[in-house]
Short mmCIF file of C-alpha atoms in Angstrom, two decimals:
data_model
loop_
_atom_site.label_atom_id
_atom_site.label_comp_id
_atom_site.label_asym_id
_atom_site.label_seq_id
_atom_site.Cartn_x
_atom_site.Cartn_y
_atom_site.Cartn_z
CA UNK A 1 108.85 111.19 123.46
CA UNK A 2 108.44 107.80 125.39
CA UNK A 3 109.14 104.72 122.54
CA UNK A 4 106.09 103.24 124.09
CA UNK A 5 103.73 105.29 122.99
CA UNK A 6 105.45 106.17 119.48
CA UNK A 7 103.18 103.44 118.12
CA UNK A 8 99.67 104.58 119.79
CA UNK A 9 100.56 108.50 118.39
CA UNK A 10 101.26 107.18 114.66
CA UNK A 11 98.13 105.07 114.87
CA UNK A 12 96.03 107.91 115.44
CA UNK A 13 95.64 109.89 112.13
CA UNK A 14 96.02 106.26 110.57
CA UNK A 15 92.27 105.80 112.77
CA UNK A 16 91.30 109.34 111.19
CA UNK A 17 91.71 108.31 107.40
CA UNK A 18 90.28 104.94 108.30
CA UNK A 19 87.05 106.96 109.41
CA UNK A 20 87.06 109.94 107.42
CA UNK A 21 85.55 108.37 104.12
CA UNK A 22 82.00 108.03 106.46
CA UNK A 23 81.61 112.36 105.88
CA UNK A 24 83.00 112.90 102.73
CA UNK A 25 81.67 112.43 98.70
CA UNK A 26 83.29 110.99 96.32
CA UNK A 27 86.23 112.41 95.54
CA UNK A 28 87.35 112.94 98.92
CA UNK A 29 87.32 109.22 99.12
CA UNK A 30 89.27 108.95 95.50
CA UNK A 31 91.86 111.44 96.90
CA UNK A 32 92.51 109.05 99.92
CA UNK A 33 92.27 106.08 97.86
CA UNK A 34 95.29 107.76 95.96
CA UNK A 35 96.97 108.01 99.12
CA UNK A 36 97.05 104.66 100.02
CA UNK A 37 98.16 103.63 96.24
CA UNK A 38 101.49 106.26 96.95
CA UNK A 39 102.02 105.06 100.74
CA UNK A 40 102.70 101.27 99.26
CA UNK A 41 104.76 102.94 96.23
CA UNK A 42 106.47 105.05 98.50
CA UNK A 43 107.07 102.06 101.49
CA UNK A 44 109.18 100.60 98.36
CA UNK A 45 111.33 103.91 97.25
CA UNK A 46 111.82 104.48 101.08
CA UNK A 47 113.23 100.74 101.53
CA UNK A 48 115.62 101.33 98.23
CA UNK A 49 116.70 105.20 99.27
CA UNK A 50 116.09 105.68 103.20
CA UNK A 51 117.02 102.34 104.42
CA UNK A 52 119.50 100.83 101.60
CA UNK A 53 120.82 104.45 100.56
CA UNK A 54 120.64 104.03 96.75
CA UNK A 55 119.51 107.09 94.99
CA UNK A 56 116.59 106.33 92.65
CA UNK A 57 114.37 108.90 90.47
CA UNK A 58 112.49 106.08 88.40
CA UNK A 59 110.47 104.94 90.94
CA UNK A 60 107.01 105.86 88.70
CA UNK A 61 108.67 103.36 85.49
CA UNK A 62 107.72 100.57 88.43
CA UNK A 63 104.09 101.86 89.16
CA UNK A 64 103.40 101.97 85.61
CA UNK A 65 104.84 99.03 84.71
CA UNK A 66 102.56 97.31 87.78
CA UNK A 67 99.65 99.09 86.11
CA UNK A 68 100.12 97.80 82.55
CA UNK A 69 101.00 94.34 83.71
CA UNK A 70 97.33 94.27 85.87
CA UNK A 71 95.25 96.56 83.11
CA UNK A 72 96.75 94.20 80.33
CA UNK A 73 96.44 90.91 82.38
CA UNK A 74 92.50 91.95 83.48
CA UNK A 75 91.41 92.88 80.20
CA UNK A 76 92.60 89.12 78.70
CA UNK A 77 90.20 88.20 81.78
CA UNK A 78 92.57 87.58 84.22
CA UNK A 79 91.73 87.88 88.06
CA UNK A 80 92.70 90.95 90.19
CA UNK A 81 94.64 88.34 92.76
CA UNK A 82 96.15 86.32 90.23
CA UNK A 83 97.01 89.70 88.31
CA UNK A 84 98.65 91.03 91.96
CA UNK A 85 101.75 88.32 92.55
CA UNK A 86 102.22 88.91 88.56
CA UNK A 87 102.64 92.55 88.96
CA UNK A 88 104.95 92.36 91.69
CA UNK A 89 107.25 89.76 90.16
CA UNK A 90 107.52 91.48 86.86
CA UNK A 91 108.88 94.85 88.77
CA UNK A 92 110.66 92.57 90.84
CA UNK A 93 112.55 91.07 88.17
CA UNK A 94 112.61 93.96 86.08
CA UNK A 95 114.09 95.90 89.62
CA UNK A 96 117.09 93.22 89.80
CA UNK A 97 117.93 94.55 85.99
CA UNK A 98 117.82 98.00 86.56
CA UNK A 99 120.10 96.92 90.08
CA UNK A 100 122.91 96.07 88.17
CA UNK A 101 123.89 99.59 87.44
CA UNK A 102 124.00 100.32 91.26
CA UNK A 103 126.63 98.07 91.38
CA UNK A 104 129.35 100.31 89.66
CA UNK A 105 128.03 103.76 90.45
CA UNK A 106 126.23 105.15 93.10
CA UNK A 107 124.84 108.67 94.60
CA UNK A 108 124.00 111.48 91.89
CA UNK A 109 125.06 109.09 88.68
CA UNK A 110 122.97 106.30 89.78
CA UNK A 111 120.03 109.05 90.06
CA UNK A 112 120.62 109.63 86.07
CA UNK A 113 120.95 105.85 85.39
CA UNK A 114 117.14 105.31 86.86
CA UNK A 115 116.38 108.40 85.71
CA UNK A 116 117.35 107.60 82.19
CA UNK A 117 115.39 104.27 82.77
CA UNK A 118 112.29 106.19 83.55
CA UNK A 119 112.16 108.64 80.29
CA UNK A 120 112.65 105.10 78.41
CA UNK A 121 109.67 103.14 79.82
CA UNK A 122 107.34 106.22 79.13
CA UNK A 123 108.18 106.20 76.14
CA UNK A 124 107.56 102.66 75.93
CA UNK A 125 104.11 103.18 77.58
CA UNK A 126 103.70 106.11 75.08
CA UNK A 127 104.39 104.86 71.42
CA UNK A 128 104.15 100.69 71.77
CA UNK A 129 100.39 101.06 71.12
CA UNK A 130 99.75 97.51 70.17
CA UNK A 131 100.87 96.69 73.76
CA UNK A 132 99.85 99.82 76.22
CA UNK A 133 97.64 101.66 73.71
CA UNK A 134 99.74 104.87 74.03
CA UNK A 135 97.67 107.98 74.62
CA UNK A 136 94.43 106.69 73.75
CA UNK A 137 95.31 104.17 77.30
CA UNK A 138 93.38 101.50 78.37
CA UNK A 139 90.20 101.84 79.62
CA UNK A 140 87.24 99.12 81.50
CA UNK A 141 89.27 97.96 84.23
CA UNK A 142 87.04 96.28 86.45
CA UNK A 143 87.94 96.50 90.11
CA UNK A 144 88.43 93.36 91.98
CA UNK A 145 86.31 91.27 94.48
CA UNK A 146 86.88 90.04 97.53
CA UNK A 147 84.97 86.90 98.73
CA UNK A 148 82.24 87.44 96.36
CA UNK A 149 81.55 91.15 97.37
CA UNK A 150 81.42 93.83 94.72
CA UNK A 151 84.35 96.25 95.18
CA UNK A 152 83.07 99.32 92.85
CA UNK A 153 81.95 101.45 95.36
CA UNK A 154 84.41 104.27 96.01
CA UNK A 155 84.21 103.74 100.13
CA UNK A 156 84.52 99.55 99.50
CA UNK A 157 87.05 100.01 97.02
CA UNK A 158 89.00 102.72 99.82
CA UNK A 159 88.63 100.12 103.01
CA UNK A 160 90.01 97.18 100.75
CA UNK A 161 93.00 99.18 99.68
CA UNK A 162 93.61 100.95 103.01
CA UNK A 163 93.35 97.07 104.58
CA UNK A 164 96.33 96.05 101.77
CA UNK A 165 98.18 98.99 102.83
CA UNK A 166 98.16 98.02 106.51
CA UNK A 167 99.14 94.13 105.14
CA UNK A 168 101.69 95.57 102.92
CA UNK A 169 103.31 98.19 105.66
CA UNK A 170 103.57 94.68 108.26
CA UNK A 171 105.26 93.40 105.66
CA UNK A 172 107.56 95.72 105.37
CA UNK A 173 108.41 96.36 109.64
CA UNK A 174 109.29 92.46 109.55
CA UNK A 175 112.07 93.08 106.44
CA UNK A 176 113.32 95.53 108.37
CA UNK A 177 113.58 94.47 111.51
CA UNK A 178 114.77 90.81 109.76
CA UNK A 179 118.76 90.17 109.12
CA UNK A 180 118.29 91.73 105.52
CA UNK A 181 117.08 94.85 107.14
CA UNK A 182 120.23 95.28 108.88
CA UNK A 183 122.19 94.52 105.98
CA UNK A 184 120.56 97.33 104.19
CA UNK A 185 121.03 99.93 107.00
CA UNK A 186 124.79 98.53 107.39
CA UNK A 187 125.06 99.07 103.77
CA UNK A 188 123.51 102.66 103.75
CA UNK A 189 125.88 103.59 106.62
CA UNK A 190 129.48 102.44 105.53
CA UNK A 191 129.61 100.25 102.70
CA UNK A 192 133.20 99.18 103.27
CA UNK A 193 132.46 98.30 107.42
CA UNK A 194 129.55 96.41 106.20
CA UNK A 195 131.79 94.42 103.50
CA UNK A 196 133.85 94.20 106.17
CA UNK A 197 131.92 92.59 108.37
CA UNK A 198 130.18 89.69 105.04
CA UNK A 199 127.54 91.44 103.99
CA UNK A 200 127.25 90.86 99.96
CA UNK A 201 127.22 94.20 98.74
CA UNK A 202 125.95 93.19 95.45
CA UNK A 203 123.20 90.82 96.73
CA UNK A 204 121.62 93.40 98.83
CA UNK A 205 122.09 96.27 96.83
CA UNK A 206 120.00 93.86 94.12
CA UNK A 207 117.40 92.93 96.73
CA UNK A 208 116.86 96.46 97.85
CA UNK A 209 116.13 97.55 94.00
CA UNK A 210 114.09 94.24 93.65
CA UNK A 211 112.13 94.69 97.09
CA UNK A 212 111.54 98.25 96.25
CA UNK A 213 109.86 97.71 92.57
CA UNK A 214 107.97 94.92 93.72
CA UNK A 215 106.25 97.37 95.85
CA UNK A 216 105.53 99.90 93.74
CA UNK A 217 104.48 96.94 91.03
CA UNK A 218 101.76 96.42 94.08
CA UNK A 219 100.67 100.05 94.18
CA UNK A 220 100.48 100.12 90.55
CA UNK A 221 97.94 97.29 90.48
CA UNK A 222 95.60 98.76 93.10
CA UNK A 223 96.05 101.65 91.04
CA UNK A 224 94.75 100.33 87.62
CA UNK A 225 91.86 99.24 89.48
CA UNK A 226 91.02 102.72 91.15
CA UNK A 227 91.37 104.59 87.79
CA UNK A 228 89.98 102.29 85.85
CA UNK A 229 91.89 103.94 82.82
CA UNK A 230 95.79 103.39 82.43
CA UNK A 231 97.62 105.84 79.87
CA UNK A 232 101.15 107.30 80.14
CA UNK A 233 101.00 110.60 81.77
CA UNK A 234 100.73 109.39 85.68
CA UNK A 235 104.53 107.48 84.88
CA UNK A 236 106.48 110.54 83.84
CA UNK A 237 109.72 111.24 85.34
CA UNK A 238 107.65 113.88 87.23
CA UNK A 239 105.57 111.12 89.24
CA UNK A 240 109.31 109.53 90.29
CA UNK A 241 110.31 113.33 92.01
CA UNK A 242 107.14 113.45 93.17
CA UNK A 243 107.36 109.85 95.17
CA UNK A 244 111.19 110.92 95.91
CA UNK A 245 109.62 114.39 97.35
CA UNK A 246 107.07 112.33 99.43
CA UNK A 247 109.99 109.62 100.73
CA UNK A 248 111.96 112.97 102.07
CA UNK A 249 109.64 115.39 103.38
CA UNK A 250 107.98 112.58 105.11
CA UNK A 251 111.24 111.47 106.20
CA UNK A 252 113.88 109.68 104.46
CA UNK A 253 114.64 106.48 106.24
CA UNK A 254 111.85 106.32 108.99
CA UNK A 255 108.70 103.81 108.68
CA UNK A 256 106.12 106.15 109.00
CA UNK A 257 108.17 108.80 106.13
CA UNK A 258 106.09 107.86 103.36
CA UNK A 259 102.36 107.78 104.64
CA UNK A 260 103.22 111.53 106.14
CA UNK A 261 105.38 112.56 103.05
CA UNK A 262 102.23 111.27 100.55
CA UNK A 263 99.41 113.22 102.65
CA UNK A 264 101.69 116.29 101.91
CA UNK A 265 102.22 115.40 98.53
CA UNK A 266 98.46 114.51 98.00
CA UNK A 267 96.33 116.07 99.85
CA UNK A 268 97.76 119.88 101.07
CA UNK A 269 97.56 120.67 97.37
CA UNK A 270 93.80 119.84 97.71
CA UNK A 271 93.24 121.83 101.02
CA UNK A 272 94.92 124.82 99.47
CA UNK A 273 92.87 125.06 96.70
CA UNK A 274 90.48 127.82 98.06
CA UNK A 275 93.86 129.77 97.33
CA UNK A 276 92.76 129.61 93.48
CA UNK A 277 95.51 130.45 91.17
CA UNK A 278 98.09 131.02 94.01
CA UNK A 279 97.90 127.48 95.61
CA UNK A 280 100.30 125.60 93.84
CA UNK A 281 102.95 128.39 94.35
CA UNK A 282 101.93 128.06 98.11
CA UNK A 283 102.29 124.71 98.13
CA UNK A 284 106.10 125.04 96.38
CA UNK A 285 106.94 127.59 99.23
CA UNK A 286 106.04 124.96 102.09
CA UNK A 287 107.87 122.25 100.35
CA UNK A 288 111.04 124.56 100.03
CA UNK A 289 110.95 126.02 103.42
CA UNK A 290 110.22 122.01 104.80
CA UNK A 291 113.72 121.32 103.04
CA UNK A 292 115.62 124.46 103.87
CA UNK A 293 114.57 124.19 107.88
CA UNK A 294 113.50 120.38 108.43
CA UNK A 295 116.21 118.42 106.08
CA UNK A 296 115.54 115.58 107.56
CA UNK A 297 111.78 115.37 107.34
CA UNK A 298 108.77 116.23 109.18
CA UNK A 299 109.29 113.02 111.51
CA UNK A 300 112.83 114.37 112.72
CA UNK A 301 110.79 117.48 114.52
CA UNK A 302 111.04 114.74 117.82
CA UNK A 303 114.94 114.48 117.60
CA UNK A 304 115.67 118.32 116.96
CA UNK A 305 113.47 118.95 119.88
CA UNK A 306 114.90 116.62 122.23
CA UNK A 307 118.51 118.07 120.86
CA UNK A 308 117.27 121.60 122.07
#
C-alpha cells in the first residue's frame, strides 16, 4: 500500500462515523459517542504500552478518576472547560505517582503493580461515599456548552466530542513525531541502546505514564458529561482489559490501533446482538481467533500481506 494514500484510506470510515449519526436514533448515536470517549482513553494506553512499551492494566483507575474530578467539580458549579485542564492534570499528576513503580520493574510485574492500583481506586470510588457517593453515584451532570449553544442533544453532544477527538488525536501525531516520541519508541525497543545513546530512562518512562493518564483523565470528562451519572462499575479492573484488548486488537503501537481496536470492542458486540444469547460467546471467539492468527492487530493485515 502506497504511504500516500495511507492517510486518505484511514480517513474514510472516520467520514462514515462523522455522518452516520444523520440515520440513526438515539442510542446508535450514544454507542458512537462511547466510541469516541474510548478512542481518546485508548490514544493514551496506546502512547504508555504501544509506543513507550510499559505494560499497564489500570488504565480505567484514570477514566474514573477524570470522571469524578469533572462530575465532582460540575456539581460545585464549575464549568465543563475549566473542569477539562483539571481533569487532565489530576491523572497527570496522579500518572507520574503510579510511574514510579515502572522504574524498578517492568513487563508482567509492572502489569500487577497498575493492576493492584486499579482494584484500589474502585474501591475508593466504591466505599468513600462522602466524596464519590459509592453505588448510589452521582447523578445531574449537565453537559457542557460551546459558544453559548446547548450541547444536550445526543447528535450535538456526538459532533462536539467526535471534533475533541480529532483535536486530541493531532495532538497526539505531533508527540509522536516530536523528539519525546522517539525517545519513547527508542525506549520501547532497547532500553540499554537508548540509555546509551542520553535518553533519561526515568524521565520518559514518567512522561509516558503521565501523558497516558492525562488522556484518559480527558476521556473521562467527556464521559461524565455523556452519562450524566458517574458510579463505580464502568472503572473496574474489567474496563482496564477491556481498553488493553482495544489498544491490541486494534494494533498495539500504530496511530490508528485504538479507534479500530474500540469499534471492535464497542460496537461488534452491538451488531451481533440479533445472535441473542450466543453473541457474546461469538464475540469471545473473534477476539481469540484475532489474537491466535493476527498478533499484531488488525492494522498489521498490510505488512503480512506485503511479506507474502
Amino acid at each position: 500500500m502506497r504511504r500516500d494514500l495511507q492517510p486518505l484510506l484511514a480517513a474514510l470510515p472516520l467520514a462514515a462515523i462523522a455522518f452516520a449519526p444523520l440515520g440513526l436514533k438515539n442510542y446508535g448515536i450514544y454507542l458512537l459517542t462511547l466510541w469516541c470517549v474510548y478512542v481518546m482513553a485508548g490514544m493514551g494506553l496506546n502512547l504508555t504500552v504501544g509506543y513507550a512499551g510499559q505494560m499497564s492494566i489500570g488504565h480505567a483507575a484514570f477514566l474514573g478518576i477524570g470522571a469524578y474530578s469533572a462530575a465532582i467539580l460540575m456539581k460545585l458549579g464549575w464549568s465543563f472547560w475549566l473542569v477539562l485542564p483539571v481533569a487532565a492534570l489530576v491523572c497527570f499528576a496522579v500518572g507520574l505517582v503510579l510511574g514510579f513503580p515502572a522504574l524498578r520493574v517492568q513487563h508482567h510485574y509492572l502489569a500487577f503493580a497498575t493492576l493492584g492500583f486499579n482494584v484500589l481506586m474502585f474501591l475508593v470510588f466504591r466505599n468513600e461515599e462522602w466524596l464519590t457517593g459509592g453505588t448510589f453515584g452521582i447523578s445531574g451532570i449537565q453537559r457542557p456548552k460551546f459558544f453559548g449553544l446547548s450541547l444536550d442533544g445526543s447528535g450535538a453532544y456526538f459532533y462536539f466530542t467526535f471534533l475533541s477527538t480529532f483535536l486530541l488525536a493531532l495532538v497526539l501525531g505531533w508527540l509522536i513525531r516530536s523528539p519525546w516520541g522517539r525517545a519513547f519508541a527508542a525506549l520501547r525497543d532497547n532500553p540499554i541502546r537508548a540509555e546509551s545513546l542520553g535518553v533519561n530512562i526515568m524521565a520518559y518512562t514518567l512522561l509516558a505514564f503521565a501523558i497516558g493518564a492525562a488522556f484518559a483523565g480527558i476521556a473521562g470528562a467527556y464521559f461524565a458529561a455523556l452519562v450524566q451519572f458517574i458510579e463505580p462499575a464502568p472503572f473496574s479492573l474489567t474496563a482496564s482489559l477491556m481498553m488493553l484488548l482495544m489498544v491490541i486488537v486494534g494494533g498495539s503501537g500504530r496511530f490508528f490501533g485504538p479507534m479500530l481496536g474500540a469499534a471492535i470492542v464497542i460496537l461488534l458486540p452491538e451488531w451481533l446482538r440479533f445472535m441473542k444469547d450466543w453473541y457474546l460467546v461469538m464475540f469471545g471467539l473473534a477476539v481469540v481467533a484475532l489474537m491466535i492468527w493476527l498478533p499484531g492487530g488488525l492494522l498489521s493485515i498490510p505488512e503480512r500481506l506485503r511479506r507474502a
